[in-house]
CSV table of C-alpha atoms in Angstrom, one decimal:
chain,number,residue,atom,x,y,z
A,26,MET,CA,64.8,61.0,-20.5
A,27,ILE,CA,67.7,58.4,-20.5
A,28,CYS,CA,71.6,60.0,-19.1
A,29,THR,CA,74.1,58.4,-19.1
A,30,ALA,CA,76.4,57.9,-15.8
A,31,ALA,CA,79.9,56.9,-17.4
A,32,ALA,CA,81.4,57.7,-20.2
A,33,GLY,CA,80.3,57.8,-24.3
A,34,ALA,CA,78.0,55.9,-25.7
A,35,LEU,CA,78.9,55.9,-30.1
A,36,ASN,CA,74.6,55.1,-31.1
A,37,ALA,CA,70.8,55.6,-29.4
A,38,SER,CA,68.1,54.2,-31.2
A,39,PHE,CA,64.8,54.5,-30.3
A,40,GLN,CA,61.7,52.7,-31.7
A,41,VAL,CA,58.3,53.8,-30.7
A,42,ALA,CA,55.7,51.0,-30.6
A,43,PRO,CA,52.3,51.6,-33.0
A,44,GLY,CA,49.9,53.8,-30.7
A,45,GLY,CA,52.8,55.6,-29.1
A,46,ALA,CA,52.0,54.7,-25.7
A,47,ALA,CA,55.3,52.9,-25.5
A,48,TYR,CA,59.6,52.5,-26.5
A,49,SER,CA,62.4,50.3,-26.8
A,50,ALA,CA,65.9,51.1,-26.9
A,51,ALA,CA,69.1,50.5,-27.8
A,52,VAL,CA,72.6,52.3,-26.3
A,53,GLU,CA,75.7,51.8,-27.3
A,54,VAL,CA,78.3,52.7,-24.6
A,55,GLU,CA,82.2,52.3,-24.5
A,56,ASN,CA,84.0,51.9,-21.4
A,57,ALA,CA,81.6,52.6,-19.2
A,58,ASP,CA,80.6,50.0,-15.8
A,59,GLY,CA,76.8,52.5,-15.4
A,60,TYR,CA,74.0,53.9,-16.4
A,61,SER,CA,71.6,55.4,-15.2
A,62,PHE,CA,67.7,56.3,-16.2
A,63,TRP,CA,66.3,60.0,-15.7
A,64,ASP,CA,64.5,62.2,-17.2
A,65,TYR,CA,65.1,66.7,-16.6
A,66,GLY,CA,62.2,68.7,-15.3
A,67,PRO,CA,60.6,72.5,-16.0
A,68,LEU,CA,64.1,73.6,-14.0
A,69,GLY,CA,66.8,71.3,-15.0
A,70,GLU,CA,66.3,68.8,-11.9
A,71,ARG,CA,67.3,65.2,-12.5
A,72,ILE,CA,63.6,63.4,-12.3
A,73,PRO,CA,64.2,58.9,-12.5
A,74,ARG,CA,62.5,57.4,-15.4
A,75,PRO,CA,61.4,54.2,-15.1
A,76,VAL,CA,61.8,51.2,-17.3
A,77,SER,CA,61.4,48.3,-17.3
A,78,ASN,CA,63.0,45.3,-19.9
A,79,VAL,CA,66.1,46.1,-19.5
A,80,SER,CA,69.6,44.0,-20.2
A,81,LEU,CA,73.2,44.2,-21.3
A,82,HIS,CA,74.5,42.7,-23.9
A,83,GLY,CA,78.1,43.5,-24.9
A,84,ALA,CA,80.8,39.9,-25.5
A,85,CYS,CA,79.9,38.6,-22.1
A,86,GLY,CA,76.8,38.0,-24.5
A,87,ASN,CA,73.7,38.7,-22.2
A,88,CYS,CA,75.3,39.8,-19.1
A,89,THR,CA,75.3,40.5,-15.3
A,90,PHE,CA,74.3,44.0,-13.8
A,91,ASP,CA,73.2,45.0,-10.8
A,92,TRP,CA,70.7,47.9,-9.7
A,93,VAL,CA,72.1,50.8,-7.4
A,94,ASP,CA,69.5,52.2,-6.9
A,95,PRO,CA,65.6,51.4,-9.0
A,96,PHE,CA,66.6,53.9,-11.8
A,97,THR,CA,71.2,53.3,-11.5
A,98,MET,CA,72.3,50.3,-13.1
A,99,ASN,CA,76.4,48.7,-12.3
A,100,PHE,CA,78.2,46.8,-14.0
A,101,THR,CA,81.8,45.5,-15.2
A,102,GLN,CA,83.2,48.1,-17.3
A,103,GLY,CA,83.7,47.5,-20.4
A,104,ASN,CA,81.8,48.5,-24.3
A,105,TYR,CA,78.2,47.3,-24.2
A,106,THR,CA,75.2,47.9,-25.2
A,107,ILE,CA,71.8,48.2,-22.6
A,108,LEU,CA,68.7,47.6,-24.6
A,109,TYR,CA,65.3,48.2,-22.7
A,110,SER,CA,61.6,50.1,-22.7
A,111,GLY,CA,59.3,52.5,-21.9
A,112,GLU,CA,56.6,54.1,-21.8
A,113,ILE,CA,56.2,57.5,-23.1
A,114,MET,CA,54.1,60.7,-22.5
A,115,GLU,CA,51.5,63.3,-23.9
A,116,ASN,CA,53.0,62.3,-27.6
A,117,HIS,CA,57.0,63.5,-25.9
A,118,LEU,CA,60.5,61.7,-25.9
A,119,GLN,CA,63.4,64.0,-24.9
A,120,GLY,CA,66.9,62.3,-24.3
A,121,THR,CA,70.8,63.9,-22.4
A,122,PHE,CA,73.8,62.2,-23.4
A,123,GLU,CA,77.0,62.6,-21.2
A,124,SER,CA,78.6,62.5,-25.0
A,125,PRO,CA,77.9,63.0,-27.5
A,126,TYR,CA,75.9,60.1,-30.1
A,127,HIS,CA,74.1,59.2,-33.4
A,128,VAL,CA,70.4,59.2,-32.8
A,129,SER,CA,68.1,57.7,-34.7
A,130,VAL,CA,64.3,57.6,-33.4
A,131,LEU,CA,61.6,55.2,-35.9
A,132,LEU,CA,58.0,56.2,-35.5
A,133,PRO,CA,55.9,53.7,-36.8
A,134,GLN,CA,53.6,54.6,-39.9
A,135,GLY,CA,50.4,56.9,-38.5
A,136,LEU,CA,52.8,58.7,-36.0
A,137,ASP,CA,54.0,62.1,-37.4
A,138,VAL,CA,56.0,65.1,-36.3
A,139,ARG,CA,56.3,67.0,-39.5
A,140,ASP,CA,54.1,69.5,-38.9
A,141,PRO,CA,54.9,72.9,-36.1
A,142,PHE,CA,51.3,73.4,-34.8
A,143,LEU,CA,50.6,69.5,-34.4
A,144,GLY,CA,54.4,68.2,-33.6
A,145,MET,CA,58.2,69.3,-32.6
A,146,ARG,CA,61.9,68.2,-33.0
A,147,ASN,CA,64.9,70.2,-31.4
A,148,THR,CA,67.8,71.8,-34.1
A,149,GLY,CA,70.4,69.3,-36.0
A,150,SER,CA,67.4,67.0,-36.3
A,151,GLU,CA,66.6,65.0,-39.7
A,152,ILE,CA,63.9,63.3,-41.0
A,153,THR,CA,63.5,60.5,-43.7
A,154,GLU,CA,60.5,59.2,-45.1
A,155,GLY,CA,60.7,54.8,-45.1
A,156,PRO,CA,57.4,53.3,-46.8
A,157,SER,CA,55.8,52.9,-43.1
A,158,SER,CA,57.7,54.0,-40.9
A,159,LEU,CA,59.0,58.2,-40.4
A,160,ILE,CA,63.1,58.0,-39.1
A,161,ILE,CA,64.5,61.2,-37.5
A,162,ILE,CA,68.4,61.2,-36.7
A,163,TRP,CA,70.5,63.6,-34.9
A,164,ASN,CA,74.2,63.1,-35.3
A,165,SER,CA,76.8,63.8,-32.9
A,166,THR,CA,74.5,65.2,-30.5
A,167,GLN,CA,74.1,65.3,-26.6
A,168,SER,CA,70.5,66.1,-26.3
A,169,PHE,CA,67.2,64.7,-28.3
A,170,GLU,CA,63.9,65.8,-27.8
A,171,PHE,CA,60.5,65.3,-30.5
A,172,ARG,CA,56.6,65.8,-29.5
A,173,PHE,CA,54.8,63.4,-32.3
A,174,TYR,CA,50.8,62.9,-33.2
A,175,THR,CA,48.3,61.3,-34.9
A,176,PRO,CA,45.8,62.2,-38.0
A,177,GLU,CA,43.6,63.0,-35.4
A,178,ARG,CA,45.3,65.2,-33.7
A,179,GLU,CA,45.4,66.5,-37.2
A,180,ARG,CA,41.7,66.6,-38.7
A,181,LEU,CA,41.1,68.2,-35.0
A,182,LEU,CA,43.1,70.7,-36.6
A,183,LEU,CA,42.1,71.5,-39.6
A,184,ILE,CA,38.1,71.6,-37.9
A,185,PHE,CA,39.5,74.0,-35.7
A,186,GLY,CA,40.8,76.8,-38.5
A,187,VAL,CA,37.8,75.8,-39.8
A,188,LEU,CA,35.4,77.0,-37.6
A,189,TRP,CA,38.2,79.9,-36.8
A,190,VAL,CA,37.1,80.7,-40.2
A,191,VAL,CA,33.7,80.6,-40.5
A,192,GLY,CA,33.3,82.7,-37.1
A,193,LEU,CA,35.9,85.5,-38.3
A,194,VAL,CA,33.8,85.0,-42.1
A,195,LEU,CA,30.6,85.7,-39.2
A,196,VAL,CA,31.8,88.3,-37.7
A,197,LEU,CA,32.9,90.0,-39.9
A,198,ILE,CA,30.5,89.8,-42.9
A,199,PRO,CA,28.4,92.1,-40.4
A,200,PHE,CA,30.5,94.7,-38.9
A,201,LEU,CA,31.4,95.6,-43.0
A,202,LEU,CA,28.2,95.3,-44.4
A,203,SER,CA,27.6,98.2,-41.4
A,204,ARG,CA,30.0,101.0,-42.1
A,205,SER,CA,29.5,100.5,-45.8
A,206,GLY,CA,26.1,101.8,-44.8
A,207,ARG,CA,27.4,104.5,-42.1
A,208,MET,CA,29.8,105.7,-45.4
A,209,ASN,CA,26.8,105.0,-48.6
A,210,ARG,CA,24.7,107.8,-45.3
A,211,ASP,CA,26.8,110.5,-45.2
């Protein structure tokens, strides 16, 4: 989802909005003079990632920056925190950095990643359950990725599983009865 164009950041935190359609982020950068927003495609190609509400904070307070292009910002070299928001597509969020980051993601109540049939998170992550949220943490990682799901999808998986078992029973019982009938005749 995000890549840095400059030296590494210490922390990157993401908060998924209720419903899972958007997120807000805060990324720290050290000794940096620019930052770029992009995703990686299936073939490893860089794909620009649209973001909004971008702001730069540091010793100067709410600092100024220029856009080199719609996905790359330029600023005076220093240590900053970059705040921004973006949309989440298909319940999936990922990020890549040039140096190791401490990444934390806050999922609001009702969104989950723990069922491996419905959700996913890359290795090296830990989950902490809070009173009204899940927190996923990666320590010292250059990339993170997760896919979350809603309670409705969990119910649909349960319904699908029950229907599959009922269908299997409906097919197997006549087969087993016909087979046992043949064995009794022989």
